[in-house]
Every structure is written in C-alpha cells, then in structure tokens.
Amino acid sequence: MASRLAGWAADWRLWRRWPQQVRSQWRRSLQFRTVAITVGLSGLAILLTGAYLSFSIGNDLFQSRLQQALGGSGRAIASAQSILDASDASERVALQQLMGTVRTDLQTTSGSSLIAAYRAPGQDPSQVTPPGFESPGLGGGVISDALSEAVRADPDSLQWQSVTLTAADGSTTAGIVVGSMVSMPTAGSYEIYLGYDLSESEQTLGFVQRTLFVAGVGLMILVGGAAWFIVRFVATPIRFAAETSQRLAGGDLDVRMPEKGEDELAILARSFNGMAASMQKQIKELAELSLVQQRFVSDVSHELRTPLTTIRLAGDVLYDQRDSFPPATERTAELLHDQVGRFEILLADLLEISRYDAGSIELELEPTSLVHLAEEVVEELRPLAEPTGSDLRIVAPGGYSAVPMDPRRIRRIVRNLVGNAIEHGEGKPIVVSVDSNESSVAIAVRDYGQGMTREATERVFDRFWRADPSRKRTIGGTGLGLAISLEDAVLHEGWLEVWSEPAAGSSFRLTIPREPGTDIVRSPISLPPDDAIETIVDELTAPTTRSLPTVRSADDDKEGARG
C-alpha cells in the first residue's frame, strides 16, 4: 500500500511539473514554439472548417429528409382523402372499417409506421363516429398543442414540427411530425399526424463527423510533422549559429560555422565567419600590443631600478650634508630626496600594475582580524593626521574574528583609503568603521571634507586620475593607489565602492567574503553612510542646522566588544 501511495505521489509530482516544463521549452526552443503555433493555428482552422462542414451537411440531411417527409405525407393524406370521399359508409361498423382502411393506406403510402388520427374538437358528438388512434411512438405529448392549433387553423396545408421520438426500449431519437386534416362522411373532420424517424440521418451525420474528426486529427499530425521537419531544416543552422556564437563569446576564437550552398543561411555563415576571423585578428593584435606594453613597463621599471638606486644613494649623501650647503643648494637637496622617494613609489606601483595586467598575481591568504589590521594602519598614519587637525576614530561593532585574506594587500588598501581621507578631510574627523555579517566583513573610511562630484566619483578608480590636479599633496602619491586598491579588492572577490557628495565628504567601503570563493550577500556597512542619510533628512527639515555624527573611539569599541 505504501509503495502504491509513493507511486501515486511521484505521478502527481510529474503531472504538476509538466506545465513548467512546457513553459520552459516554449521559452528556450524556437523549433518547439514554431511547431506549436503552426499546429495550433492549423487546428483552429480545421476546427472551424469541420464545424462549418458538419453544420452544412447536417442541415442538408435534415432538409432532404424534411422534403421526403412532406412529399410522402402529402401523397398519403391525399390518398386517404380520396378513399374517404369515395366511401358512402354511414353506420358505425362501416365507418370503423373505413378508418382501418385509411390507416393502412396512410402507412403504406407514407412509408411511416408512426400514425395518429384524432377527431377535431368543436364538432357535434355522434354515436357512429369511429374513435381516433395513435401509434405508441406518437404518444406522451409528442404532438404539441402548437402543431395541433396550426393544423386546425390551416386544414388544407401540411404542418410540420421537429420532435424527439421515444422508442419502445426507452431510447430517443430526432424526428419530424407532419400533420393535416381529412374529412370523413358522417363522422366529420379528423386530424392526421405522420411521424418520421431521423435516426438514419443522425447516423449518417455521426459518420460524417467522425470522418471529419479523424481526417482533422490526421491532417494536424501531418501539418505538425511537416512544420517540425521544415523548422528543423531551418532551425538547426540557427541553433548551430547560436552555439557557435556562445563558444566565440566564451573565448574559443577558432570556432567557425560550416558554409554550404548559396542561400541566406550560407550568407549568414560566411558573414559570421568573417566577423569571427576579424575579431580574432583584432584580439590577437590587442593581446600582442598589451603584452608588449606590459613587457615594456616591466622592463623599464626593472631597468630604472639600478640608476635610481645610484641616484638615491647620491641623493642621500647630499641630503645628509644639506646643513653645510648654501640655502639654495640645501633646498635642492631636499627636493631631490623627496622626488627620488616618490619616483621609487611610482616604480613600485607601475610594477604592481604590470603584474595585474599580466595576470601573475597570487594571493597569500592568512587568517587576519580586520579590526586589528585597521588599528595598526590608523596608529601608523596618526602622526600624518595630527598636523592637519583630523581626528582618526575607529568604530568596530564587528570584524574581530580572523578571516582568510592577504594582509599585505588589505593593509595597502586601508592605508591608501585613510591616507586619501587625511589628504582631503579638511582637518575634520575621519571615521574608520569595521563590521561583519554572516557572509562578509567590511571596512569603511568616512571623511567630512570637500567631497566629490558624481563625475569625479565615476572616475576615482581610473589610473593616474586626480579630482583636483592643481591641489598640493601633503602625503605624496602616484595616482595609482585607488586603481591598485580596486585590483586588490577584485582579487579577493570583494567590492570596493565609493559614495561622495560635494561639501558632505566621502566614504570608501571595502567588503570581502568571509570564505574565499563564496558570494557576498550584502555588505554589513551601509553606503551611503547612515550619517549622510540623517544629514539629508536634517537638511530637508531644518536647512540651517548641520552637525557631525557622534562616533566612538577605538578604545570605547574594544570595551563594548569585550562587554
């Protein structure tokens, strides 16, 4: 019993799943969709045609049978009236015999065994008048009052009506009843009704309908098969073209379509192959050019290290002895020392960028606490922030647990973000936020300085781009810091995002997954920052008031985390 229930459950699941499979096939298969539409429209046309033919044939059969019934009834009633007119019977027995003769003649002449005769109402009663009669099939209200009234209203014409006849076994069939009046000597007028069975016509119509149905189904199958064959003939090259284009988009530049014939599909194949060959050539040229460029940058960077080291040593000697030089020479030695240091940083960044471009970077993952890393960077850069008046603060609700990351590269990202915040913070507080959730850890650096426009925000990660080229830098930099930071974030399968508004400051957010190879569902730190949203609300409600958000120091966060 249990196995039977399990089988029923499996069948029910399959039955419920098939509409979804049909919808999926409809969306994915051009061939299925075309064949389904063709069969559907053909079926509709066949259905309408079959319905019209069935109605027309049924109507013709009925009209033909009606004309036969009216013709036979007219002859039979005329013959019966002739018999009555030729008779001189006046006694009851003779009149009854005459009525029997009339009944037999009606049955013989009309060919119908369904006969009924009733003495017309409204006549004087008579002892010699023979009673009427009716066949069993015409009893039970088959002859309606409307037909009787029509017969009495026009006794010289034939009146007919469609009826339902009931056989002795209780089965029903369609039929026609024809009525008229005859006059019997001495007895008066009688209503004569003749019934005709249309079962043969119904059988003929049923046979025609079955034939039309079978022919329609067969025609739909033929149309569907023909459509499937034709669409397959056309769709197969299209499907192959789609698969080829997918392979080409996936990086298989050597894939090509077969070229056969001179039709439109052959023209499509030749055009596609020409496009693929052109793309392959251009991509190869670009790859070679990129490789040459990367090699050039790498070679130049390496070649510059030796003379740069020599210049650095000579510059250090001059810098150490600058106090003994005249003021102009002393200033020159200081400038040489600073620019040589900046040149070294630029070479290091160029080498790092060339490694990213060459795809030769590999992460060195170590379990690292993002909070502790941020604290180290903040303490390292605090001496640089003090001259500008910026107060470095850390807010760390989460992020204390160790997460696999490359600490050198993450530290470089954080150092770059904090350094930029000090540079552009206008001496206002800088808040470093660290938090985590079930899928990721994040750090955000928020400053309340000059901010950036939307156009500047869209280009902030471009190489060698600066929002304000005329602005003097106090920390230094090469214009590659954020570009390298973005590459480091992508290498960790993370996000590096920015929000900024003029005169409202900026917020850079780095989010990395807790486990390498997993997706980040959402970042634990909001962007735009919460205080920016509150400021917008404050401006809408009270445009003249504005204040910085209350933040906690790193020591307060540690105490809260321990608690």
PDB file of N, CA and C in Angstrom, residues 256-323:
ATOM      1  N   ARG A 256      34.140  28.105 -36.034  1.00  0.00           N
ATOM      2  CA  ARG A 256      33.573  28.641 -37.262  1.00  0.00           C
ATOM      3  C   ARG A 256      32.301  27.868 -37.613  1.00  0.00           C
ATOM      4  N   MET A 257      31.470  28.481 -38.449  1.00  0.00           N
ATOM      5  CA  MET A 257      30.261  27.834 -38.948  1.00  0.00           C
ATOM      6  C   MET A 257      30.527  27.228 -40.319  1.00  0.00           C
ATOM      7  N   PRO A 258      29.928  26.058 -40.621  1.00  0.00           N
ATOM      8  CA  PRO A 258      30.114  25.474 -41.961  1.00  0.00           C
ATOM      9  C   PRO A 258      29.371  26.296 -43.007  1.00  0.00           C
ATOM     10  N   GLU A 259      30.006  26.474 -44.162  1.00  0.00           N
ATOM     11  CA  GLU A 259      29.417  27.243 -45.259  1.00  0.00           C
ATOM     12  C   GLU A 259      28.982  26.281 -46.363  1.00  0.00           C
ATOM     13  N   LYS A 260      27.655  26.155 -46.550  1.00  0.00           N
ATOM     14  CA  LYS A 260      27.109  25.264 -47.569  1.00  0.00           C
ATOM     15  C   LYS A 260      26.040  26.001 -48.360  1.00  0.00           C
ATOM     16  N   GLY A 261      26.125  25.901 -49.688  1.00  0.00           N
ATOM     17  CA  GLY A 261      25.088  26.460 -50.531  1.00  0.00           C
ATOM     18  C   GLY A 261      25.266  27.948 -50.765  1.00  0.00           C
ATOM     19  N   GLU A 262      24.203  28.530 -51.326  1.00  0.00           N
ATOM     20  CA  GLU A 262      24.211  29.945 -51.674  1.00  0.00           C
ATOM     21  C   GLU A 262      23.004  30.682 -51.090  1.00  0.00           C
ATOM     22  N   ASP A 263      22.280  30.057 -50.168  1.00  0.00           N
ATOM     23  CA  ASP A 263      21.075  30.679 -49.647  1.00  0.00           C
ATOM     24  C   ASP A 263      21.409  31.648 -48.517  1.00  0.00           C
ATOM     25  N   GLU A 264      20.340  32.138 -47.855  1.00  0.00           N
ATOM     26  CA  GLU A 264      20.532  33.130 -46.804  1.00  0.00           C
ATOM     27  C   GLU A 264      21.348  32.584 -45.640  1.00  0.00           C
ATOM     28  N   LEU A 265      21.152  31.287 -45.303  1.00  0.00           N
ATOM     29  CA  LEU A 265      21.907  30.702 -44.202  1.00  0.00           C
ATOM     30  C   LEU A 265      23.387  30.629 -44.539  1.00  0.00           C
ATOM     31  N   ALA A 266      23.694  30.346 -45.796  1.00  0.00           N
ATOM     32  CA  ALA A 266      25.099  30.324 -46.203  1.00  0.00           C
ATOM     33  C   ALA A 266      25.703  31.723 -46.121  1.00  0.00           C
ATOM     34  N   ILE A 267      24.910  32.743 -46.514  1.00  0.00           N
ATOM     35  CA  ILE A 267      25.394  34.122 -46.392  1.00  0.00           C
ATOM     36  C   ILE A 267      25.636  34.472 -44.925  1.00  0.00           C
ATOM     37  N   LEU A 268      24.699  34.038 -44.039  1.00  0.00           N
ATOM     38  CA  LEU A 268      24.878  34.260 -42.606  1.00  0.00           C
ATOM     39  C   LEU A 268      26.147  33.587 -42.102  1.00  0.00           C
ATOM     40  N   ALA A 269      26.404  32.345 -42.546  1.00  0.00           N
ATOM     41  CA  ALA A 269      27.599  31.624 -42.095  1.00  0.00           C
ATOM     42  C   ALA A 269      28.864  32.330 -42.560  1.00  0.00           C
ATOM     43  N   ARG A 270      28.882  32.785 -43.814  1.00  0.00           N
ATOM     44  CA  ARG A 270      30.071  33.471 -44.305  1.00  0.00           C
ATOM     45  C   ARG A 270      30.293  34.790 -43.557  1.00  0.00           C
ATOM     46  N   SER A 271      29.195  35.525 -43.325  1.00  0.00           N
ATOM     47  CA  SER A 271      29.328  36.778 -42.597  1.00  0.00           C
ATOM     48  C   SER A 271      29.813  36.536 -41.169  1.00  0.00           C
ATOM     49  N   PHE A 272      29.264  35.514 -40.531  1.00  0.00           N
ATOM     50  CA  PHE A 272      29.666  35.194 -39.164  1.00  0.00           C
ATOM     51  C   PHE A 272      31.135  34.794 -39.122  1.00  0.00           C
ATOM     52  N   ASN A 273      31.557  33.955 -40.047  1.00  0.00           N
ATOM     53  CA  ASN A 273      32.952  33.515 -40.056  1.00  0.00           C
ATOM     54  C   ASN A 273      33.885  34.685 -40.320  1.00  0.00           C
ATOM     55  N   GLY A 274      33.460  35.602 -41.230  1.00  0.00           N
ATOM     56  CA  GLY A 274      34.277  36.780 -41.464  1.00  0.00           C
ATOM     57  C   GLY A 274      34.391  37.652 -40.230  1.00  0.00           C
ATOM     58  N   MET A 275      33.261  37.805 -39.515  1.00  0.00           N
ATOM     59  CA  MET A 275      33.283  38.588 -38.281  1.00  0.00           C
ATOM     60  C   MET A 275      34.176  37.932 -37.234  1.00  0.00           C
ATOM     61  N   ALA A 276      34.077  36.587 -37.116  1.00  0.00           N
ATOM     62  CA  ALA A 276      34.894  35.877 -36.128  1.00  0.00           C
ATOM     63  C   ALA A 276      36.373  35.987 -36.465  1.00  0.00           C
ATOM     64  N   ALA A 277      36.706  35.878 -37.755  1.00  0.00           N
ATOM     65  CA  ALA A 277      38.107  35.999 -38.152  1.00  0.00           C
ATOM     66  C   ALA A 277      38.638  37.404 -37.872  1.00  0.00           C
ATOM     67  N   SER A 278      37.801  38.426 -38.161  1.00  0.00           N
ATOM     68  CA  SER A 278      38.222  39.791 -37.892  1.00  0.00           C
ATOM     69  C   SER A 278      38.412  40.028 -36.394  1.00  0.00           C
ATOM     70  N   MET A 279      37.473  39.519 -35.587  1.00  0.00           N
ATOM     71  CA  MET A 279      37.602  39.669 -34.136  1.00  0.00           C
ATOM     72  C   MET A 279      38.840  38.952 -33.624  1.00  0.00           C
ATOM     73  N   GLN A 280      39.085  37.747 -34.138  1.00  0.00           N
ATOM     74  CA  GLN A 280      40.252  37.001 -33.699  1.00  0.00           C
ATOM     75  C   GLN A 280      41.543  37.755 -34.022  1.00  0.00           C
ATOM     76  N   LYS A 281      41.575  38.334 -35.216  1.00  0.00           N
ATOM     77  CA  LYS A 281      42.764  39.086 -35.616  1.00  0.00           C
ATOM     78  C   LYS A 281      42.963  40.304 -34.733  1.00  0.00           C
ATOM     79  N   GLN A 282      41.866  41.038 -34.491  1.00  0.00           N
ATOM     80  CA  GLN A 282      41.991  42.245 -33.685  1.00  0.00           C
ATOM     81  C   GLN A 282      42.343  41.913 -32.243  1.00  0.00           C
ATOM     82  N   ILE A 283      41.695  40.861 -31.701  1.00  0.00           N
ATOM     83  CA  ILE A 283      42.003  40.474 -30.316  1.00  0.00           C
ATOM     84  C   ILE A 283      43.452  40.014 -30.196  1.00  0.00           C
ATOM     85  N   LYS A 284      43.928  39.297 -31.216  1.00  0.00           N
ATOM     86  CA  LYS A 284      45.318  38.858 -31.189  1.00  0.00           C
ATOM     87  C   LYS A 284      46.260  40.051 -31.239  1.00  0.00           C
ATOM     88  N   GLU A 285      45.935  41.036 -32.102  1.00  0.00           N
ATOM     89  CA  GLU A 285      46.767  42.233 -32.168  1.00  0.00           C
ATOM     90  C   GLU A 285      46.747  43.000 -30.859  1.00  0.00           C
ATOM     91  N   LEU A 286      45.534  43.113 -30.261  1.00  0.00           N
ATOM     92  CA  LEU A 286      45.444  43.813 -28.979  1.00  0.00           C
ATOM     93  C   LEU A 286      46.195  43.075 -27.883  1.00  0.00           C
ATOM     94  N   ALA A 287      46.093  41.731 -27.891  1.00  0.00           N
ATOM     95  CA  ALA A 287      46.812  40.951 -26.882  1.00  0.00           C
ATOM     96  C   ALA A 287      48.320  41.120 -27.041  1.00  0.00           C
ATOM     97  N   GLU A 288      48.789  41.090 -28.306  1.00  0.00           N
ATOM     98  CA  GLU A 288      50.216  41.285 -28.527  1.00  0.00           C
ATOM     99  C   GLU A 288      50.646  42.684 -28.107  1.00  0.00           C
ATOM    100  N   LEU A 289      49.785  43.685 -28.441  1.00  0.00           N
ATOM    101  CA  LEU A 289      50.112  45.043 -28.051  1.00  0.00           C
ATOM    102  C   LEU A 289      50.134  45.192 -26.535  1.00  0.00           C
ATOM    103  N   SER A 290      49.132  44.564 -25.860  1.00  0.00           N
ATOM    104  CA  SER A 290      49.095  44.630 -24.399  1.00  0.00           C
ATOM    105  C   SER A 290      50.301  43.936 -23.795  1.00  0.00           C
ATOM    106  N   LEU A 291      50.699  42.791 -24.393  1.00  0.00           N
ATOM    107  CA  LEU A 291      51.857  42.068 -23.887  1.00  0.00           C
ATOM    108  C   LEU A 291      53.131  42.899 -24.063  1.00  0.00           C
ATOM    109  N   VAL A 292      53.227  43.548 -25.221  1.00  0.00           N
ATOM    110  CA  VAL A 292      54.386  44.411 -25.455  1.00  0.00           C
ATOM    111  C   VAL A 292      54.405  45.567 -24.463  1.00  0.00           C
ATOM    112  N   GLN A 293      53.195  46.142 -24.232  1.00  0.00           N
ATOM    113  CA  GLN A 293      53.111  47.256 -23.294  1.00  0.00           C
ATOM    114  C   GLN A 293      53.477  46.809 -21.882  1.00  0.00           C
ATOM    115  N   GLN A 294      52.952  45.647 -21.473  1.00  0.00           N
ATOM    116  CA  GLN A 294      53.269  45.150 -20.142  1.00  0.00           C
ATOM    117  C   GLN A 294      54.769  44.854 -20.020  1.00  0.00           C
ATOM    118  N   ARG A 295      55.310  44.230 -21.066  1.00  0.00           N
ATOM    119  CA  ARG A 295      56.744  43.924 -21.031  1.00  0.00           C
ATOM    120  C   ARG A 295      57.571  45.199 -20.996  1.00  0.00           C
ATOM    121  N   PHE A 296      57.078  46.196 -21.745  1.00  0.00           N
ATOM    122  CA  PHE A 296      57.810  47.466 -21.764  1.00  0.00           C
ATOM    123  C   PHE A 296      57.805  48.116 -20.381  1.00  0.00           C
ATOM    124  N   VAL A 297      56.622  48.164 -19.756  1.00  0.00           N
ATOM    125  CA  VAL A 297      56.530  48.762 -18.424  1.00  0.00           C
ATOM    126  C   VAL A 297      57.385  48.003 -17.428  1.00  0.00           C
ATOM    127  N   SER A 298      57.312  46.668 -17.502  1.00  0.00           N
ATOM    128  CA  SER A 298      58.085  45.858 -16.571  1.00  0.00           C
ATOM    129  C   SER A 298      59.583  46.037 -16.799  1.00  0.00           C
ATOM    130  N   ASP A 299      59.986  46.009 -18.082  1.00  0.00           N
ATOM    131  CA  ASP A 299      61.414  46.140 -18.379  1.00  0.00           C
ATOM    132  C   ASP A 299      61.933  47.512 -17.989  1.00  0.00           C
ATOM    133  N   VAL A 300      61.138  48.532 -18.335  1.00  0.00           N
ATOM    134  CA  VAL A 300      61.576  49.887 -17.984  1.00  0.00           C
ATOM    135  C   VAL A 300      61.681  50.048 -16.471  1.00  0.00           C
ATOM    136  N   SER A 301      60.671  49.490 -15.771  1.00  0.00           N
ATOM    137  CA  SER A 301      60.702  49.611 -14.306  1.00  0.00           C
ATOM    138  C   SER A 301      61.919  48.919 -13.731  1.00  0.00           C
ATOM    139  N   HIS A 302      62.218  47.713 -14.251  1.00  0.00           N
ATOM    140  CA  HIS A 302      63.392  46.994 -13.745  1.00  0.00           C
ATOM    141  C   HIS A 302      64.686  47.715 -14.113  1.00  0.00           C
ATOM    142  N   GLU A 303      64.749  48.212 -15.358  1.00  0.00           N
ATOM    143  CA  GLU A 303      65.962  48.885 -15.796  1.00  0.00           C
ATOM    144  C   GLU A 303      66.202  50.183 -15.033  1.00  0.00           C
ATOM    145  N   LEU A 304      65.102  50.832 -14.620  1.00  0.00           N
ATOM    146  CA  LEU A 304      65.260  52.093 -13.899  1.00  0.00           C
ATOM    147  C   LEU A 304      65.711  51.899 -12.461  1.00  0.00           C
ATOM    148  N   ARG A 305      65.587  50.669 -11.934  1.00  0.00           N
ATOM    149  CA  ARG A 305      65.931  50.465 -10.533  1.00  0.00           C
ATOM    150  C   ARG A 305      67.427  50.702 -10.271  1.00  0.00           C
ATOM    151  N   THR A 306      68.255  50.235 -11.182  1.00  0.00           N
ATOM    152  CA  THR A 306      69.707  50.375 -10.956  1.00  0.00           C
ATOM    153  C   THR A 306      70.136  51.834 -10.939  1.00  0.00           C
ATOM    154  N   PRO A 307      69.822  52.613 -12.005  1.00  0.00           N
ATOM    155  CA  PRO A 307      70.223  54.038 -11.904  1.00  0.00           C
ATOM    156  C   PRO A 307      69.494  54.776 -10.792  1.00  0.00           C
ATOM    157  N   LEU A 308      68.237  54.356 -10.500  1.00  0.00           N
ATOM    158  CA  LEU A 308      67.506  55.028  -9.423  1.00  0.00           C
ATOM    159  C   LEU A 308      68.164  54.758  -8.081  1.00  0.00           C
ATOM    160  N   THR A 309      68.682  53.532  -7.895  1.00  0.00           N
ATOM    161  CA  THR A 309      69.375  53.222  -6.645  1.00  0.00           C
ATOM    162  C   THR A 309      70.631  54.072  -6.500  1.00  0.00           C
ATOM    163  N   THR A 310      71.338  54.219  -7.626  1.00  0.00           N
ATOM    164  CA  THR A 310      72.538  55.057  -7.594  1.00  0.00           C
ATOM    165  C   THR A 310      72.180  56.502  -7.273  1.00  0.00           C
ATOM    166  N   ILE A 311      71.117  56.995  -7.926  1.00  0.00           N
ATOM    167  CA  ILE A 311      70.681  58.376  -7.663  1.00  0.00           C
ATOM    168  C   ILE A 311      70.233  58.515  -6.218  1.00  0.00           C
ATOM    169  N   ARG A 312      69.563  57.466  -5.714  1.00  0.00           N
ATOM    170  CA  ARG A 312      69.086  57.517  -4.328  1.00  0.00           C
ATOM    171  C   ARG A 312      70.259  57.605  -3.352  1.00  0.00           C
ATOM    172  N   LEU A 313      71.299  56.797  -3.587  1.00  0.00           N
ATOM    173  CA  LEU A 313      72.462  56.820  -2.691  1.00  0.00           C
ATOM    174  C   LEU A 313      73.148  58.175  -2.740  1.00  0.00           C
ATOM    175  N   ALA A 314      73.299  58.692  -3.978  1.00  0.00           N
ATOM    176  CA  ALA A 314      73.947  60.004  -4.092  1.00  0.00           C
ATOM    177  C   ALA A 314      73.079  61.085  -3.458  1.00  0.00           C
ATOM    178  N   GLY A 315      71.757  60.983  -3.654  1.00  0.00           N
ATOM    179  CA  GLY A 315      70.859  61.962  -3.058  1.00  0.00           C
ATOM    180  C   GLY A 315      70.875  61.900  -1.551  1.00  0.00           C
ATOM    181  N   ASP A 316      70.975  60.679  -0.985  1.00  0.00           N
ATOM    182  CA  ASP A 316      71.025  60.544   0.475  1.00  0.00           C
ATOM    183  C   ASP A 316      72.281  61.198   1.043  1.00  0.00           C
ATOM    184  N   VAL A 317      73.420  61.025   0.300  1.00  0.00           N
ATOM    185  CA  VAL A 317      74.659  61.652   0.766  1.00  0.00           C
ATOM    186  C   VAL A 317      74.503  63.171   0.782  1.00  0.00           C
ATOM    187  N   LEU A 318      73.923  63.712  -0.289  1.00  0.00           N
ATOM    188  CA  LEU A 318      73.706  65.145  -0.345  1.00  0.00           C
ATOM    189  C   LEU A 318      72.707  65.611   0.709  1.00  0.00           C
ATOM    190  N   TYR A 319      71.650  64.786   0.922  1.00  0.00           N
ATOM    191  CA  TYR A 319      70.617  65.158   1.904  1.00  0.00           C
ATOM    192  C   TYR A 319      71.187  65.162   3.318  1.00  0.00           C
ATOM    193  N   ASP A 320      72.088  64.188   3.612  1.00  0.00           N
ATOM    194  CA  ASP A 320      72.676  64.133   4.948  1.00  0.00           C
ATOM    195  C   ASP A 320      73.603  65.326   5.202  1.00  0.00           C
ATOM    196  N   GLN A 321      74.185  65.909   4.142  1.00  0.00           N
ATOM    197  CA  GLN A 321      75.123  67.017   4.287  1.00  0.00           C
ATOM    198  C   GLN A 321      74.493  68.362   3.913  1.00  0.00           C
ATOM    199  N   ARG A 322      73.152  68.438   3.879  1.00  0.00           N
ATOM    200  CA  ARG A 322      72.490  69.641   3.406  1.00  0.00           C
ATOM    201  C   ARG A 322      72.716  70.844   4.311  1.00  0.00           C
ATOM    202  N   ASP A 323      73.013  70.580   5.598  1.00  0.00           N
ATOM    203  CA  ASP A 323      73.205  71.701   6.518  1.00  0.00           C
ATOM    204  C   ASP A 323      74.462  72.508   6.174  1.00  0.00           C
TER     205      ASP A 323
END
